[in-house]
mmCIF file of C-alpha atoms and ligand atoms in Angstrom:
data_model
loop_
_atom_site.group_PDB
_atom_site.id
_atom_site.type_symbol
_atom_site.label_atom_id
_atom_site.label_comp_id
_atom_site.label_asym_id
_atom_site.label_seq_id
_atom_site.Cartn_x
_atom_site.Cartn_y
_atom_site.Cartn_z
ATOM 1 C CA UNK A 3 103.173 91.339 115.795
ATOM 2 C CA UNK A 4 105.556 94.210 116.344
ATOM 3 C CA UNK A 5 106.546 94.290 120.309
ATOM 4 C CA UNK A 6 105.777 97.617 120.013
ATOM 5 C CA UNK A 7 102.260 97.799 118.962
ATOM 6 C CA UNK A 8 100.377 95.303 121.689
ATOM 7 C CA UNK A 9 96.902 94.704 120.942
ATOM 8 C CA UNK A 10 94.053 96.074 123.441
ATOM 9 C CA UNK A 11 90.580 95.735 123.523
ATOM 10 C CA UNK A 12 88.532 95.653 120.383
ATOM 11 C CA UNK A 13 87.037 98.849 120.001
ATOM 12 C CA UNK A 14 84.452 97.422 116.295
ATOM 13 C CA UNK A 15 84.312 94.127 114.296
ATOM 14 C CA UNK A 16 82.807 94.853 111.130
ATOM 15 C CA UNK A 17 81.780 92.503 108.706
ATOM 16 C CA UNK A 18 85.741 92.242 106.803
ATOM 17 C CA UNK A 19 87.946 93.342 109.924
ATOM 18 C CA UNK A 20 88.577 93.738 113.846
ATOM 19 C CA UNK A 21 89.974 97.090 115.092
ATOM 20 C CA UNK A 22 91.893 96.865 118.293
ATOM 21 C CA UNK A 23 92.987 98.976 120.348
ATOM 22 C CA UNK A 24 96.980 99.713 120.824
ATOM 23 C CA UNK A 25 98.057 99.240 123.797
ATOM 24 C CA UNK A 26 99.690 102.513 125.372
ATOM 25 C CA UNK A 27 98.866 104.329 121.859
ATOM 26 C CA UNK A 28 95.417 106.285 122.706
ATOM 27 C CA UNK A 29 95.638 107.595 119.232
ATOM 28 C CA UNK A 30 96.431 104.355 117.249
ATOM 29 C CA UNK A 31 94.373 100.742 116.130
ATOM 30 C CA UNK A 32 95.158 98.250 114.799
ATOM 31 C CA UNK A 33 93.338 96.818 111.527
ATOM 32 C CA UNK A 34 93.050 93.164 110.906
ATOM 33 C CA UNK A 35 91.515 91.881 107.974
ATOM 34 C CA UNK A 36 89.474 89.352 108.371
ATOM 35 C CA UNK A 37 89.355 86.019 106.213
ATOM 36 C CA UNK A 38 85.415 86.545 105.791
ATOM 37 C CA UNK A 39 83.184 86.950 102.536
ATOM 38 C CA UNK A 40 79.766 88.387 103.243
ATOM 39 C CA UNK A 41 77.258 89.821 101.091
ATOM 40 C CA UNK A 42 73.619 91.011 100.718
ATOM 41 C CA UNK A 43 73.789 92.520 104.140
ATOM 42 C CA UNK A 44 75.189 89.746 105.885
ATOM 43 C CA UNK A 45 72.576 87.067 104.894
ATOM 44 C CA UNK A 46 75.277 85.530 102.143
ATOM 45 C CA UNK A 47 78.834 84.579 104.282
ATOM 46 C CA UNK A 48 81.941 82.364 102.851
ATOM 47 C CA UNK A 49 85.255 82.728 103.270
ATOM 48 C CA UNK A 50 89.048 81.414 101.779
ATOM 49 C CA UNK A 51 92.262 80.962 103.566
ATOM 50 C CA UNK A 52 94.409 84.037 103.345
ATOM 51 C CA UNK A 53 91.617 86.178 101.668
ATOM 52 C CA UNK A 54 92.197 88.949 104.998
ATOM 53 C CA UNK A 55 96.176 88.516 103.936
ATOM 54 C CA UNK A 56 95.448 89.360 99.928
ATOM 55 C CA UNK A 57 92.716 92.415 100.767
ATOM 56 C CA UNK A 58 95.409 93.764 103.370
ATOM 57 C CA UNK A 59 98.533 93.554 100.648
ATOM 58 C CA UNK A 60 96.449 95.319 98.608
ATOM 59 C CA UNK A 61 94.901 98.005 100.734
ATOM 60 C CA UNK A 62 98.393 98.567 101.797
ATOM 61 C CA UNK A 63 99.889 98.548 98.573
ATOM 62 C CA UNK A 64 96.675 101.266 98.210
ATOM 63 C CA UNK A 65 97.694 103.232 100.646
ATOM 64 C CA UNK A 66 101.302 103.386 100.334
ATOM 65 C CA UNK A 67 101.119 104.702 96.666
ATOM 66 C CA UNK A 68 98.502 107.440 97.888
ATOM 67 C CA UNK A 69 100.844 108.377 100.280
ATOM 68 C CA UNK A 70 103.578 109.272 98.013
ATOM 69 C CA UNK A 71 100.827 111.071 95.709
ATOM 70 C CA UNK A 72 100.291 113.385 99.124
ATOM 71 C CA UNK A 73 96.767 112.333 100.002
ATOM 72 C CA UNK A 74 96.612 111.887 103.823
ATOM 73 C CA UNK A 75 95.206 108.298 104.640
ATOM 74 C CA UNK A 76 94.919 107.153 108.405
ATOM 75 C CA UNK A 77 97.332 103.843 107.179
ATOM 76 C CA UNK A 78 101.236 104.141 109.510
ATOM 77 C CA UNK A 79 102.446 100.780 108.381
ATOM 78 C CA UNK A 80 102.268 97.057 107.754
ATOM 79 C CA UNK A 81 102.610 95.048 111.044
ATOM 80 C CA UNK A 82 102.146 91.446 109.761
ATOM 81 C CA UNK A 83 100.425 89.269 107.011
ATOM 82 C CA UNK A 84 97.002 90.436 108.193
ATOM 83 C CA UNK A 85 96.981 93.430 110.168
ATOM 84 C CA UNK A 86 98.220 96.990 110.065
ATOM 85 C CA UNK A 87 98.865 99.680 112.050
ATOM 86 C CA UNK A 88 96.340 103.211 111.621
ATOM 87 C CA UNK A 89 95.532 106.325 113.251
ATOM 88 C CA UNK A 90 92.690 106.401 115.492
ATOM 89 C CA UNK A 91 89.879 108.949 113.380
ATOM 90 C CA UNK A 92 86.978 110.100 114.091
ATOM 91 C CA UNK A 93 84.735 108.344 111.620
ATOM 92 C CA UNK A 94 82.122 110.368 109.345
ATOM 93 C CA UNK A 95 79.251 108.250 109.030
ATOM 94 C CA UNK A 96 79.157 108.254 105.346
ATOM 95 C CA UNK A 97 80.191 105.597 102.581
ATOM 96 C CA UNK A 98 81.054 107.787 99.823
ATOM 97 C CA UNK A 99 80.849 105.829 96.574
ATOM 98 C CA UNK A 100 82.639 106.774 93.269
ATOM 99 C CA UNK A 101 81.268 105.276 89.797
ATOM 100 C CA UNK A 102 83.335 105.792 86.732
ATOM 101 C CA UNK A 103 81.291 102.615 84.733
ATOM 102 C CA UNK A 104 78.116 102.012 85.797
ATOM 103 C CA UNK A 105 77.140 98.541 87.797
ATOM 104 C CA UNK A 106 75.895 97.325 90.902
ATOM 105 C CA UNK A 107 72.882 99.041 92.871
ATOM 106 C CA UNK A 108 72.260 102.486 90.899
ATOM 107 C CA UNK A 109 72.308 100.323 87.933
ATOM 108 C CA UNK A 110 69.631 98.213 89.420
ATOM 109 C CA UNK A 111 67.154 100.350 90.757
ATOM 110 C CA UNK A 112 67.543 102.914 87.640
ATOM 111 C CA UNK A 113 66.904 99.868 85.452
ATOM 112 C CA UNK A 114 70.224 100.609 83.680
ATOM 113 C CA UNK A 115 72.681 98.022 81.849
ATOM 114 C CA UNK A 116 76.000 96.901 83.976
ATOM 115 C CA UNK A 117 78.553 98.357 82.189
ATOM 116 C CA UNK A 118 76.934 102.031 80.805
ATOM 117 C CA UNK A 119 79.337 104.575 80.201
ATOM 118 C CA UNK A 120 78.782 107.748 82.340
ATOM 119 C CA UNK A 121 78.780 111.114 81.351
ATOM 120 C CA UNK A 122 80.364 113.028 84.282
ATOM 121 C CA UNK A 123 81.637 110.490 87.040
ATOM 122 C CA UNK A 124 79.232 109.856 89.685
ATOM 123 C CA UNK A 125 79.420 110.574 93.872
ATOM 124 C CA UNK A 126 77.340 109.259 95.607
ATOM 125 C CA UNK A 127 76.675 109.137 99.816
ATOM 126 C CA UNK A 128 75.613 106.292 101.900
ATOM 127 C CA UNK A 129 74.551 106.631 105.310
ATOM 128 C CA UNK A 130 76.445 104.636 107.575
ATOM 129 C CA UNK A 131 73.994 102.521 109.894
ATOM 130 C CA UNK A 132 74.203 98.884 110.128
ATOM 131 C CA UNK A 133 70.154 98.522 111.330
ATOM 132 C CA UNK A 134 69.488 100.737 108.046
ATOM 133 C CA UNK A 135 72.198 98.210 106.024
ATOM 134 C CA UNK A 136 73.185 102.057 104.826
ATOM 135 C CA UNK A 137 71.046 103.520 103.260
ATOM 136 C CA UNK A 138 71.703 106.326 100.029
ATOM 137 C CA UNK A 139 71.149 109.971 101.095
ATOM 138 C CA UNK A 140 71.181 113.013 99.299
ATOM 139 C CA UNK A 141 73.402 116.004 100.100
ATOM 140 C CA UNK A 142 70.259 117.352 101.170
ATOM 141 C CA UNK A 143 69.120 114.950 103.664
ATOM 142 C CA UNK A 144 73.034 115.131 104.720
ATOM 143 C CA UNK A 145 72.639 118.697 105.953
ATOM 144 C CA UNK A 146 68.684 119.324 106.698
ATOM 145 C CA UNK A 147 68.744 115.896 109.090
ATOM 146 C CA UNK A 148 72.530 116.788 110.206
ATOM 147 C CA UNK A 149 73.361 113.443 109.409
ATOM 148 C CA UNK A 150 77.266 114.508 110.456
ATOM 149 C CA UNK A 151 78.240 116.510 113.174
ATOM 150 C CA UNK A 152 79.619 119.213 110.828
ATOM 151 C CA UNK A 153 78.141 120.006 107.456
ATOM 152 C CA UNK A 154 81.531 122.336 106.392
ATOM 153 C CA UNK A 155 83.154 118.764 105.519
ATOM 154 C CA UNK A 156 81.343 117.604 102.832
ATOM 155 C CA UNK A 157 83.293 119.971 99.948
ATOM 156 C CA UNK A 158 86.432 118.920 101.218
ATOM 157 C CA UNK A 159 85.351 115.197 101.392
ATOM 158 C CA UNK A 160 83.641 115.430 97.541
ATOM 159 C CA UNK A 161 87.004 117.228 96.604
ATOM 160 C CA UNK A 162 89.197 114.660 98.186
ATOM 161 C CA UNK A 163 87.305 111.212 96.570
ATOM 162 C CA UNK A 164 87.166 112.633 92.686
ATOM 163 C CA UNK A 165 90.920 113.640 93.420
ATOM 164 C CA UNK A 166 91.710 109.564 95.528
ATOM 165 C CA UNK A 167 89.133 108.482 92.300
ATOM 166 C CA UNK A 168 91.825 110.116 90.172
ATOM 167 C CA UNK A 169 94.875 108.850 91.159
ATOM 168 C CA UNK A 170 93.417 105.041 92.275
ATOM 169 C CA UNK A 171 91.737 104.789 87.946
ATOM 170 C CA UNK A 172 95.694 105.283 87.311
ATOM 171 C CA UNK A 173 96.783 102.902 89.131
ATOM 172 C CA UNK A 174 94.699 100.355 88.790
ATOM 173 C CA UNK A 175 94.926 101.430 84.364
ATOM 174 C CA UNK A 176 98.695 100.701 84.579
ATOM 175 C CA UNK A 177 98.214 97.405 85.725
ATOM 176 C CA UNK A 178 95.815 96.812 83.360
ATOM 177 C CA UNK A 179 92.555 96.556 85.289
ATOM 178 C CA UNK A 180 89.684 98.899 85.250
ATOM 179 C CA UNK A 181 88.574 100.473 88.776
ATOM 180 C CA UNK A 182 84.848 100.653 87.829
ATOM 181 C CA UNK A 183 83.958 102.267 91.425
ATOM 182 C CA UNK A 184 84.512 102.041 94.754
ATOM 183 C CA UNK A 185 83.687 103.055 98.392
ATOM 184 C CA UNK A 186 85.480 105.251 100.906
ATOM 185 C CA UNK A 187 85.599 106.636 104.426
ATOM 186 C CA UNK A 188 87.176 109.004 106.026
ATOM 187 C CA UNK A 189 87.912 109.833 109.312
ATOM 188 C CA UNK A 190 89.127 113.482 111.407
ATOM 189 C CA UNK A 191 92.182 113.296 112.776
ATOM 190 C CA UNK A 192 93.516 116.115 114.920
ATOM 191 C CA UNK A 193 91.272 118.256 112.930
ATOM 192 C CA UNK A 194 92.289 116.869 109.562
ATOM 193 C CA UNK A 195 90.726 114.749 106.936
ATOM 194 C CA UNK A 196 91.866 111.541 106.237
ATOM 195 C CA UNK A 197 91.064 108.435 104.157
ATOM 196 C CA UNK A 198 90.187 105.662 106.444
ATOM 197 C CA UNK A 199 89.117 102.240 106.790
ATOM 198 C CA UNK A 200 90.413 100.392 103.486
ATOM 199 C CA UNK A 201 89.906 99.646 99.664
ATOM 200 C CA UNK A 202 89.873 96.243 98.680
ATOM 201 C CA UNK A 203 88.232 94.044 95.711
ATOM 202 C CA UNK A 204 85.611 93.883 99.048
ATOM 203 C CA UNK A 205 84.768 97.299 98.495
ATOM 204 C CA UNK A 206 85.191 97.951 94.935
ATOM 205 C CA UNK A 207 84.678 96.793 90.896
ATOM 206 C CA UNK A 208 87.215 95.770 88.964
ATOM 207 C CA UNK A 209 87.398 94.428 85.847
ATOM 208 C CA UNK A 210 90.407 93.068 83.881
ATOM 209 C CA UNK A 211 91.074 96.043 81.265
ATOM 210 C CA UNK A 212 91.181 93.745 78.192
ATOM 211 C CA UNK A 213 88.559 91.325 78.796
ATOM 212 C CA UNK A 214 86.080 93.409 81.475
ATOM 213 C CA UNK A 215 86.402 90.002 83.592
ATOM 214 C CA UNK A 216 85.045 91.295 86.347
ATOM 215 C CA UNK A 217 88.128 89.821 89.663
ATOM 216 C CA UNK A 218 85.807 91.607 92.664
ATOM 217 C CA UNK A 219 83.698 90.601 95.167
ATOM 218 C CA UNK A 220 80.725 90.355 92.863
ATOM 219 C CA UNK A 221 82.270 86.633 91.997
ATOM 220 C CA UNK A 222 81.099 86.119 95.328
ATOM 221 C CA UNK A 223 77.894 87.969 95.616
ATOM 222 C CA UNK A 224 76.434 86.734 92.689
ATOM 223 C CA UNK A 225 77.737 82.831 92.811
ATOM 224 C CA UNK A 226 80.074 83.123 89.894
ATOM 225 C CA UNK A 227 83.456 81.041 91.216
ATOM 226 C CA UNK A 228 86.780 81.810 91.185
ATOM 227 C CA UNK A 229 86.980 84.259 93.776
ATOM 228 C CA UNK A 230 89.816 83.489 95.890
ATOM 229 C CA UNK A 231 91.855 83.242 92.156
ATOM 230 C CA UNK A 232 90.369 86.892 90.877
ATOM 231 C CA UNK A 233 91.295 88.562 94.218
ATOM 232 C CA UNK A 234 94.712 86.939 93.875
ATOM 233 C CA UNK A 235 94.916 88.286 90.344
ATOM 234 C CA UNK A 236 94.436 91.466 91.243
ATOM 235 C CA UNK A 237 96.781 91.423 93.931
ATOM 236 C CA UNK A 238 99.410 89.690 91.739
ATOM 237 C CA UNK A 239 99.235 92.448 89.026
ATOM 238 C CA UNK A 240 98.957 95.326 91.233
ATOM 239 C CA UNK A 241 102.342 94.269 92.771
ATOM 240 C CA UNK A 242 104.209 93.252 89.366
ATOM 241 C CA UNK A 243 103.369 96.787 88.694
ATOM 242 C CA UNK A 244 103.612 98.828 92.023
ATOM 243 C CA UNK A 245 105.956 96.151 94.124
ATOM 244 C CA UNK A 246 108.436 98.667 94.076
ATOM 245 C CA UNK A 247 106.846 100.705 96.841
ATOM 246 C CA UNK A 248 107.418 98.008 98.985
ATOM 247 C CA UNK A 249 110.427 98.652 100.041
ATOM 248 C CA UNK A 250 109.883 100.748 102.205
ATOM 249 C CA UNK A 251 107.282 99.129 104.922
ATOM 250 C CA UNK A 252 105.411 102.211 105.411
HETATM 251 P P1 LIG B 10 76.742 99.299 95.147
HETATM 252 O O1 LIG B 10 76.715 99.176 93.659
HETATM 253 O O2 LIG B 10 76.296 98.080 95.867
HETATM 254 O O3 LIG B 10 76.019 100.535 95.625
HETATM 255 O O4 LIG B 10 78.254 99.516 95.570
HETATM 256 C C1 LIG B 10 79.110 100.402 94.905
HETATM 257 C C2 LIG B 10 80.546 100.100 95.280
HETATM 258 O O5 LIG B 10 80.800 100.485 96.614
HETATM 259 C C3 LIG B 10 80.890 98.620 95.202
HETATM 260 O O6 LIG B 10 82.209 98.497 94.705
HETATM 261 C C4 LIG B 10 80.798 98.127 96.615
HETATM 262 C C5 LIG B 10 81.104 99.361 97.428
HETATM 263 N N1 LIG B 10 80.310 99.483 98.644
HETATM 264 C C6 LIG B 10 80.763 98.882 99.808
HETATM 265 O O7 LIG B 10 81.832 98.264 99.814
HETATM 266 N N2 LIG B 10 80.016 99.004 100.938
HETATM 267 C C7 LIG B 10 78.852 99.705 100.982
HETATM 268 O O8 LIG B 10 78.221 99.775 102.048
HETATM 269 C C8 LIG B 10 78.405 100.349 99.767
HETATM 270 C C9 LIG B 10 77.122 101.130 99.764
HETATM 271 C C10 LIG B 10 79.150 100.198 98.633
#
């Protein structure tokens, strides 16, 4: 680790990552990513060696690009294989989930096929309580139960995923993979709004462009193999495409 970024206490450990404390930085944590697998709230939990290393190349990788395409994220820089350096935010409690294809739990309960094209792409909220394993909530529900402490955010934060939605289905299109949907936070900093916590084949779909081969952590949820070599595919293609933004570390 950097000499300069000392790790303090550990202020969460969620189910794919620590976040410590920097020492002598009130306003900065530290991320590391965790080699764990779980799924179906916990009850399903594997793991592979240097899975937190490939899910933190690639949420950097993530990050970095939607840096230079101006969207504010909490990520400062890369400190070592499996950790890097944020800004401290203020968490909303939502999981705001994108769906450009449809799969996965709104596909379930509406009794709809995997896979259905969708007319207009779909936002969705989750509210953010372990106990609850996060339950979906309307916008209504968001404001009548004052589910966050200020209401006035949700615009910005709707505006801000179909725009990160935007420019993430590009990237992920150029290196020929399909970014089916995904889940995001974001955090206040200073008054701002910022992308936080991370994107990783943990917290999204994607399927190989050409074959729909589907390289996320549904391999793991539903028992299908190969999931330390689909998460490595992903983050081998993403970088044969984007590696160039790696120069720079942050
Ligand atoms: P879902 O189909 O299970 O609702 O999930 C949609 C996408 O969002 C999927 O890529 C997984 C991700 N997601 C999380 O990573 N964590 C969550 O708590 C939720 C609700 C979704």
């Amino acid at each position: 680790m950097s000499e300069n970024f000392k790790r303090g206490g550990l202020l969460y450990e969620g189910k794919g990552k620590k976040v410590f404390q920097v020492l002598g930085h009130e306003n900065k944590v530290l991320l590391l990513f965790k080699d764990d697998l779980t799924a179906h709230q916990g009850r399903k939990t594997g793991s592979f060696p240097k899975k937190g290393e490939v899910c933190k190349n690639i949420s950097s990788l993530i990050f970095k690009y939607l840096k230079k395409e101006d969207i504010s994220t909490h990520f400062i820089q890369d400190i070592n294989s499996q950790e890097m350096l944020c800004l401290k935010t203020e968490i909303i409690p939502l999981e705001v989930v994108i769906r450009n294809q449809l799969a996965g739990s709104t596909a379930n309960r509406l009794g709809i096929k995997e896979g259905t094209e969708i007319k207009k792409t779909l936002l969705e909220f989750y509210y953010k309580k372990d106990e609850l394993d996060d339950p979906f909530v309307s916008e209504g529900q968001i404001e009548s139960l004052k589910l966050i402490p200020d209401f006035n955010w949700l615009e910005p934060i709707k505006k801000q995923a179909f725009l990160i939605n935007k420019k993430l289905q590009f990237f992920f299109e150029k290196a020929g993979l399909k970014l089916i949907d995904f889940k995001m936070e974001f955090g206040l900093f200073k008054d701002k709004l910022v992308l936080a916590d991370d994107i990783s084949p943990d917290s999204c779909r994607i399927w190989e462009n050409q074959t729909e081969e589907r390289l996320d952590k549904d391999r793991f949820r539903r028992d299908w193999g190969k999931v330390e070599e689909s998460y490595k595919k992903i983050e081998s293609l993403l970088y044969q495409q984007w590696g160039h933004f790696l120069k720079n570390n942050s």
